[in-house]
Every structure is written in C-alpha cells, then in structure tokens.
Amino acid sequence: MDTYYLNKLAVHIAGNKSQNEALILSKKETKIEEEINPLLTKYFLSGFKTDEYFHFYHDTDLKYNEVFNFVSEIFEDPESLHENSVNLAKHLYEKSLHPKIKSGEFYVVYFEDYQLGEYSSDAIGLFKTENKDVFLKVKHTEDQLLLESENGISLNKPDKACLIFNVEKENGFIVSVIDNTNKNIEAQYWIDEFLKVKQRHDKYYNTKNLLTL
C-alpha cells in the first residue's frame, strides 16, 4: 500500500456528552511524519471489505444529512478538511449520549487515488478509537534495564471506521463502514445516528436477500 494515499489528517477527541466528558478540538491539521505514514495508512485501511457498501440518506432529503454535507465540502475543497473535521467532531459529540459510548480519538483523513474493489477515487475516512492496549517499554539505565507499562492505541484496526468515495454523490456517495465493537447500542450510534447510512441496493445486497429468503 503506497504511502502517498494518506495526505491530510485532522485528529480530535470526542467524549461522552451525557457523562459530561470533554470535546477536545485541535486547532490545525495534524502533521503526518514520513516514517509513520505507512503505519497509519495500513491501520486505517486494512479492515474494509470489498463487497458490502452503503450510502448516506435522510428520511426527509439527503441535503439534511450532516455528514454528507461536511464530506461534500471537503471533496470540493480539500483545504477545508480541518474546518469540516471540527464540524464532524461536534456532530459526533452531539450523538454521544448513551452512557455506554466511550470517549476516543476521532480522525478525519483524506486519501488520494485510493482503490477498494471496483471503486477508485479520492476518499475521506472517518475513524474513532476507543479501546486502549497496554504496551511494555524497556528503559535503559547505567546498571540495569527496567520495564515500564504505557497505555496506547493498538495498530490492529480502529474500533469504528467509515470510508467515503467521491463517487455517486447524487445518491449519497459510495460508503464502506466498519464497527468492530459489534454491540447494538454502539452500532446504532455510529451507523444510524452519526453517519446515517443504509445498505446500498447493489448485487451484493440482492444476493444477500435472496440467500436469506
């Protein structure tokens, strides 16, 4: 996977609003160091499937879907990524009302010329990490080696993720979604309340329904 795919990034922290946790907004884009670009690219993109897609919707009209509007502005002007990432983080925070929803880092990422399955275009990724792992660090002193523990983010895969392709805007874009927590409340919060997406009626959808019948 080429490192040039990931070329813009903004990071914020979205707490649980119902628990009075903070919404911490960065004041500018996050600088992407060359040595960690491949790690971030793999971390963000490795978990997406190539057969199941969604699209943004709204019960009244697509233009009232907040995430659809914010990512549309980023596609039109990639330099607006940070401004719209703040809007997205605020929207996520407003939906973080259930007591089981965890605080976590929220990433908005711009990928250039990315390909997933049959779709190839610029893409915007929305990611949230909630669970931390414990890592061991070896510290060297003059006469011994000491072990210390430190909490950090595992690079296996993000807890929640969404990849939006700049394709079929009139239908709500082509969207791929991940929710690794797989819990009803959290899945509803990420997919139905924050993103507001539904499964795209394509070949995969029709085949899945046929097999169900």
mmCIF file of C-alpha atoms in Angstrom:
data_model
loop_
_atom_site.group_PDB
_atom_site.id
_atom_site.type_symbol
_atom_site.label_atom_id
_atom_site.label_comp_id
_atom_site.label_asym_id
_atom_site.label_seq_id
_atom_site.Cartn_x
_atom_site.Cartn_y
_atom_site.Cartn_z
ATOM 1 C CA MET A 1 0.000 0.000 0.000
ATOM 2 C CA ASP A 2 1.529 3.268 -1.130
ATOM 3 C CA THR A 3 2.195 5.939 1.467
ATOM 4 C CA TYR A 4 1.016 8.785 -0.747
ATOM 5 C CA TYR A 5 -2.604 7.725 -0.314
ATOM 6 C CA LEU A 6 -2.802 9.456 3.077
ATOM 7 C CA ASN A 7 -2.170 13.131 2.502
ATOM 8 C CA LYS A 8 -4.314 15.101 5.006
ATOM 9 C CA LEU A 9 -5.277 14.323 8.611
ATOM 10 C CA ALA A 10 -7.099 16.014 11.499
ATOM 11 C CA VAL A 11 -7.490 14.498 14.983
ATOM 12 C CA HIS A 12 -9.890 15.430 17.773
ATOM 13 C CA ILE A 13 -11.135 13.749 20.962
ATOM 14 C CA ALA A 14 -14.862 13.153 21.378
ATOM 15 C CA GLY A 15 -16.043 12.336 24.879
ATOM 16 C CA ASN A 16 -19.436 11.125 26.046
ATOM 17 C CA LYS A 17 -21.682 14.178 26.239
ATOM 18 C CA SER A 18 -24.151 12.531 28.645
ATOM 19 C CA GLN A 19 -21.259 11.885 31.060
ATOM 20 C CA ASN A 20 -20.026 15.490 30.772
ATOM 21 C CA GLU A 21 -16.801 14.338 29.123
ATOM 22 C CA ALA A 22 -14.920 16.877 27.036
ATOM 23 C CA LEU A 23 -14.894 17.532 23.327
ATOM 24 C CA ILE A 24 -11.273 18.456 22.571
ATOM 25 C CA LEU A 25 -10.758 20.106 19.179
ATOM 26 C CA SER A 26 -7.366 20.541 17.541
ATOM 27 C CA LYS A 27 -6.601 23.987 16.164
ATOM 28 C CA LYS A 28 -4.970 22.787 12.948
ATOM 29 C CA GLU A 29 -4.289 19.729 10.816
ATOM 30 C CA THR A 30 -2.028 17.006 12.180
ATOM 31 C CA LYS A 31 1.364 16.822 10.530
ATOM 32 C CA ILE A 32 1.995 13.391 9.013
ATOM 33 C CA GLU A 33 5.562 12.281 9.621
ATOM 34 C CA GLU A 34 7.005 10.313 6.712
ATOM 35 C CA GLU A 35 8.081 7.363 8.860
ATOM 36 C CA ILE A 36 4.605 6.748 10.325
ATOM 37 C CA ASN A 37 2.642 7.345 7.126
ATOM 38 C CA PRO A 38 2.777 3.650 6.074
ATOM 39 C CA LEU A 39 1.708 2.547 9.572
ATOM 40 C CA LEU A 40 -1.246 4.931 9.617
ATOM 41 C CA THR A 41 -2.280 4.003 6.081
ATOM 42 C CA LYS A 42 -2.302 0.294 6.912
ATOM 43 C CA TYR A 43 -4.046 0.911 10.242
ATOM 44 C CA PHE A 44 -6.847 2.963 8.731
ATOM 45 C CA LEU A 45 -7.491 0.943 5.567
ATOM 46 C CA SER A 46 -6.752 -2.732 6.242
ATOM 47 C CA GLY A 47 -10.155 -3.697 7.660
ATOM 48 C CA PHE A 48 -12.512 -2.643 4.866
ATOM 49 C CA LYS A 49 -14.478 -5.220 2.863
ATOM 50 C CA THR A 50 -14.833 -5.032 -0.903
ATOM 51 C CA ASP A 51 -18.354 -6.426 -1.241
ATOM 52 C CA GLU A 52 -20.689 -4.533 1.103
ATOM 53 C CA TYR A 53 -21.390 -0.824 0.547
ATOM 54 C CA PHE A 54 -23.691 1.810 1.985
ATOM 55 C CA HIS A 55 -24.785 5.344 1.136
ATOM 56 C CA PHE A 56 -25.824 8.404 3.120
ATOM 57 C CA TYR A 57 -29.531 9.131 3.392
ATOM 58 C CA HIS A 58 -32.075 11.203 5.294
ATOM 59 C CA ASP A 59 -35.760 10.489 5.877
ATOM 60 C CA THR A 60 -36.710 13.920 4.511
ATOM 61 C CA ASP A 61 -33.997 14.797 1.993
ATOM 62 C CA LEU A 62 -30.328 13.877 1.548
ATOM 63 C CA LYS A 63 -29.316 17.539 1.896
ATOM 64 C CA TYR A 64 -30.235 17.353 5.602
ATOM 65 C CA ASN A 65 -27.647 14.639 6.341
ATOM 66 C CA GLU A 66 -24.877 16.464 8.254
ATOM 67 C CA VAL A 67 -22.010 14.083 7.460
ATOM 68 C CA PHE A 68 -22.938 14.057 3.761
ATOM 69 C CA ASN A 69 -22.756 17.866 3.689
ATOM 70 C CA PHE A 70 -19.439 18.119 5.531
ATOM 71 C CA VAL A 71 -17.642 15.492 3.398
ATOM 72 C CA SER A 72 -19.095 17.070 0.232
ATOM 73 C CA GLU A 73 -17.399 20.338 1.182
ATOM 74 C CA ILE A 74 -14.086 18.517 1.767
ATOM 75 C CA PHE A 75 -14.270 16.826 -1.649
ATOM 76 C CA GLU A 76 -14.974 20.206 -3.261
ATOM 77 C CA ASP A 77 -12.092 21.861 -1.380
ATOM 78 C CA PRO A 78 -9.598 19.506 0.389
ATOM 79 C CA GLU A 79 -8.092 22.550 2.122
ATOM 80 C CA SER A 80 -11.323 22.787 4.132
ATOM 81 C CA LEU A 81 -10.597 19.410 5.783
ATOM 82 C CA HIS A 82 -9.705 20.806 9.198
ATOM 83 C CA GLU A 83 -12.640 23.220 9.329
ATOM 84 C CA ASN A 84 -15.073 20.451 8.403
ATOM 85 C CA SER A 85 -13.368 17.922 10.676
ATOM 86 C CA VAL A 86 -14.299 20.248 13.564
ATOM 87 C CA ASN A 87 -17.912 20.231 12.348
ATOM 88 C CA LEU A 88 -17.849 16.431 12.116
ATOM 89 C CA ALA A 89 -16.373 16.087 15.619
ATOM 90 C CA LYS A 90 -19.069 18.372 17.047
ATOM 91 C CA HIS A 91 -21.758 16.340 15.291
ATOM 92 C CA LEU A 92 -20.281 13.098 16.669
ATOM 93 C CA TYR A 93 -20.209 14.575 20.167
ATOM 94 C CA GLU A 94 -23.884 15.553 19.931
ATOM 95 C CA LYS A 95 -24.715 11.909 19.150
ATOM 96 C CA SER A 96 -22.595 10.550 22.040
ATOM 97 C CA LEU A 97 -25.426 10.426 24.534
ATOM 98 C CA HIS A 98 -25.755 6.789 25.588
ATOM 99 C CA PRO A 99 -23.810 6.040 28.816
ATOM 100 C CA LYS A 100 -22.054 3.037 27.217
ATOM 101 C CA ILE A 101 -20.426 5.107 24.473
ATOM 102 C CA LYS A 102 -16.718 5.521 25.176
ATOM 103 C CA SER A 103 -14.543 8.579 24.749
ATOM 104 C CA GLY A 104 -11.951 8.284 21.992
ATOM 105 C CA GLU A 105 -9.816 9.866 19.303
ATOM 106 C CA PHE A 106 -11.701 10.905 16.173
ATOM 107 C CA TYR A 107 -9.758 11.069 12.901
ATOM 108 C CA VAL A 108 -10.732 12.685 9.612
ATOM 109 C CA VAL A 109 -8.407 11.604 6.809
ATOM 110 C CA TYR A 110 -8.098 12.480 3.123
ATOM 111 C CA PHE A 111 -6.834 9.741 0.811
ATOM 112 C CA GLU A 112 -5.731 10.460 -2.730
ATOM 113 C CA ASP A 113 -6.483 7.989 -5.550
ATOM 114 C CA TYR A 114 -7.450 5.084 -3.324
ATOM 115 C CA GLN A 115 -8.945 1.872 -4.710
ATOM 116 C CA LEU A 116 -11.266 -0.568 -2.927
ATOM 117 C CA GLY A 117 -12.789 -3.292 -5.060
ATOM 118 C CA GLU A 118 -14.246 -1.731 -8.203
ATOM 119 C CA TYR A 119 -14.136 1.831 -6.873
ATOM 120 C CA SER A 120 -11.171 4.138 -7.345
ATOM 121 C CA SER A 121 -11.240 7.811 -6.406
ATOM 122 C CA ASP A 122 -10.202 10.264 -3.739
ATOM 123 C CA ALA A 123 -11.731 9.175 -0.453
ATOM 124 C CA ILE A 124 -12.424 10.551 3.018
ATOM 125 C CA GLY A 125 -12.029 8.345 6.069
ATOM 126 C CA LEU A 126 -13.744 8.853 9.431
ATOM 127 C CA PHE A 127 -12.307 6.780 12.273
ATOM 128 C CA LYS A 128 -12.751 6.500 16.025
ATOM 129 C CA THR A 129 -10.522 4.646 18.507
ATOM 130 C CA GLU A 130 -11.987 3.865 21.904
ATOM 131 C CA ASN A 131 -10.090 0.913 23.373
ATOM 132 C CA LYS A 132 -6.502 1.215 24.591
ATOM 133 C CA ASP A 133 -3.859 -1.510 24.910
ATOM 134 C CA VAL A 134 -1.020 -1.803 27.414
ATOM 135 C CA PHE A 135 2.488 -1.749 25.959
ATOM 136 C CA LEU A 136 5.783 -2.592 27.637
ATOM 137 C CA LYS A 137 8.755 -0.244 27.285
ATOM 138 C CA VAL A 138 12.324 -1.167 28.110
ATOM 139 C CA LYS A 139 14.196 1.681 29.772
ATOM 140 C CA HIS A 140 17.982 1.586 29.911
ATOM 141 C CA THR A 141 19.782 2.947 32.968
ATOM 142 C CA GLU A 142 23.505 2.852 33.857
ATOM 143 C CA ASP A 143 23.364 -0.525 35.570
ATOM 144 C CA GLN A 144 20.126 -2.243 34.530
ATOM 145 C CA LEU A 145 17.167 -2.483 32.162
ATOM 146 C CA LEU A 146 13.777 -1.510 33.557
ATOM 147 C CA LEU A 147 10.340 -2.466 32.263
ATOM 148 C CA GLU A 148 7.589 0.142 32.230
ATOM 149 C CA SER A 149 3.980 -0.090 31.061
ATOM 150 C CA GLU A 150 2.220 2.519 28.969
ATOM 151 C CA ASN A 151 -1.295 2.790 27.542
ATOM 152 C CA GLY A 152 -1.613 3.427 23.838
ATOM 153 C CA ILE A 153 -3.572 2.772 20.658
ATOM 154 C CA SER A 154 -3.165 -0.637 19.063
ATOM 155 C CA LEU A 155 -2.417 -0.519 15.337
ATOM 156 C CA ASN A 156 -4.526 -3.605 14.594
ATOM 157 C CA LYS A 157 -7.636 -1.723 13.452
ATOM 158 C CA PRO A 158 -9.797 1.218 14.583
ATOM 159 C CA ASP A 159 -12.947 0.483 16.586
ATOM 160 C CA LYS A 160 -15.194 2.391 14.217
ATOM 161 C CA ALA A 161 -14.469 3.405 10.642
ATOM 162 C CA CYS A 162 -16.094 4.808 7.534
ATOM 163 C CA LEU A 163 -14.575 5.272 4.075
ATOM 164 C CA ILE A 164 -16.407 7.572 1.650
ATOM 165 C CA PHE A 165 -15.604 7.512 -2.077
ATOM 166 C CA ASN A 166 -16.116 10.553 -4.261
ATOM 167 C CA VAL A 167 -18.465 8.537 -6.457
ATOM 168 C CA GLU A 168 -22.254 8.825 -6.983
ATOM 169 C CA LYS A 169 -22.675 11.948 -4.877
ATOM 170 C CA GLU A 170 -26.261 12.346 -6.082
ATOM 171 C CA ASN A 171 -27.124 9.021 -4.411
ATOM 172 C CA GLY A 172 -25.267 9.703 -1.142
ATOM 173 C CA PHE A 173 -21.761 8.595 -2.220
ATOM 174 C CA ILE A 174 -20.367 5.056 -2.047
ATOM 175 C CA VAL A 175 -19.569 4.286 1.600
ATOM 176 C CA SER A 176 -17.847 1.378 3.351
ATOM 177 C CA VAL A 177 -18.427 1.023 7.105
ATOM 178 C CA ILE A 178 -16.756 -0.859 9.978
ATOM 179 C CA ASP A 179 -17.922 -1.208 13.575
ATOM 180 C CA ASN A 180 -15.652 -3.642 15.400
ATOM 181 C CA THR A 181 -17.430 -3.223 18.733
ATOM 182 C CA ASN A 182 -20.417 -5.094 17.260
ATOM 183 C CA LYS A 183 -22.787 -4.008 20.035
ATOM 184 C CA ASN A 184 -26.348 -2.930 19.308
ATOM 185 C CA ILE A 185 -26.207 0.415 21.113
ATOM 186 C CA GLU A 186 -22.804 1.420 19.741
ATOM 187 C CA ALA A 187 -23.576 0.190 16.218
ATOM 188 C CA GLN A 188 -26.776 2.252 16.219
ATOM 189 C CA TYR A 189 -24.873 5.298 17.461
ATOM 190 C CA TRP A 190 -22.149 5.128 14.795
ATOM 191 C CA ILE A 191 -24.087 3.845 11.773
ATOM 192 C CA ASP A 192 -27.651 5.077 12.287
ATOM 193 C CA GLU A 193 -27.257 8.258 14.313
ATOM 194 C CA PHE A 194 -23.864 9.758 13.432
ATOM 195 C CA LEU A 195 -23.332 8.608 9.839
ATOM 196 C CA LYS A 196 -26.965 7.870 8.972
ATOM 197 C CA VAL A 197 -26.213 5.357 6.226
ATOM 198 C CA LYS A 198 -28.145 2.413 4.842
ATOM 199 C CA GLN A 199 -27.070 -0.520 2.735
ATOM 200 C CA ARG A 200 -26.768 0.142 -0.966
ATOM 201 C CA HIS A 201 -29.122 -1.821 -3.217
ATOM 202 C CA ASP A 202 -26.483 -3.485 -5.398
ATOM 203 C CA LYS A 203 -25.555 -7.009 -6.481
ATOM 204 C CA TYR A 204 -24.244 -7.927 -3.008
ATOM 205 C CA TYR A 205 -27.436 -6.662 -1.350
ATOM 206 C CA ASN A 206 -29.688 -8.577 -3.757
ATOM 207 C CA THR A 207 -27.673 -11.796 -3.356
ATOM 208 C CA LYS A 208 -27.726 -11.494 0.450
ATOM 209 C CA ASN A 209 -31.515 -11.019 0.433
ATOM 210 C CA LEU A 210 -32.001 -13.976 -1.897
ATOM 211 C CA LEU A 211 -29.926 -16.239 0.348
ATOM 212 C CA THR A 212 -31.897 -15.044 3.378
ATOM 213 C CA LEU A 213 -35.168 -15.966 1.661
#
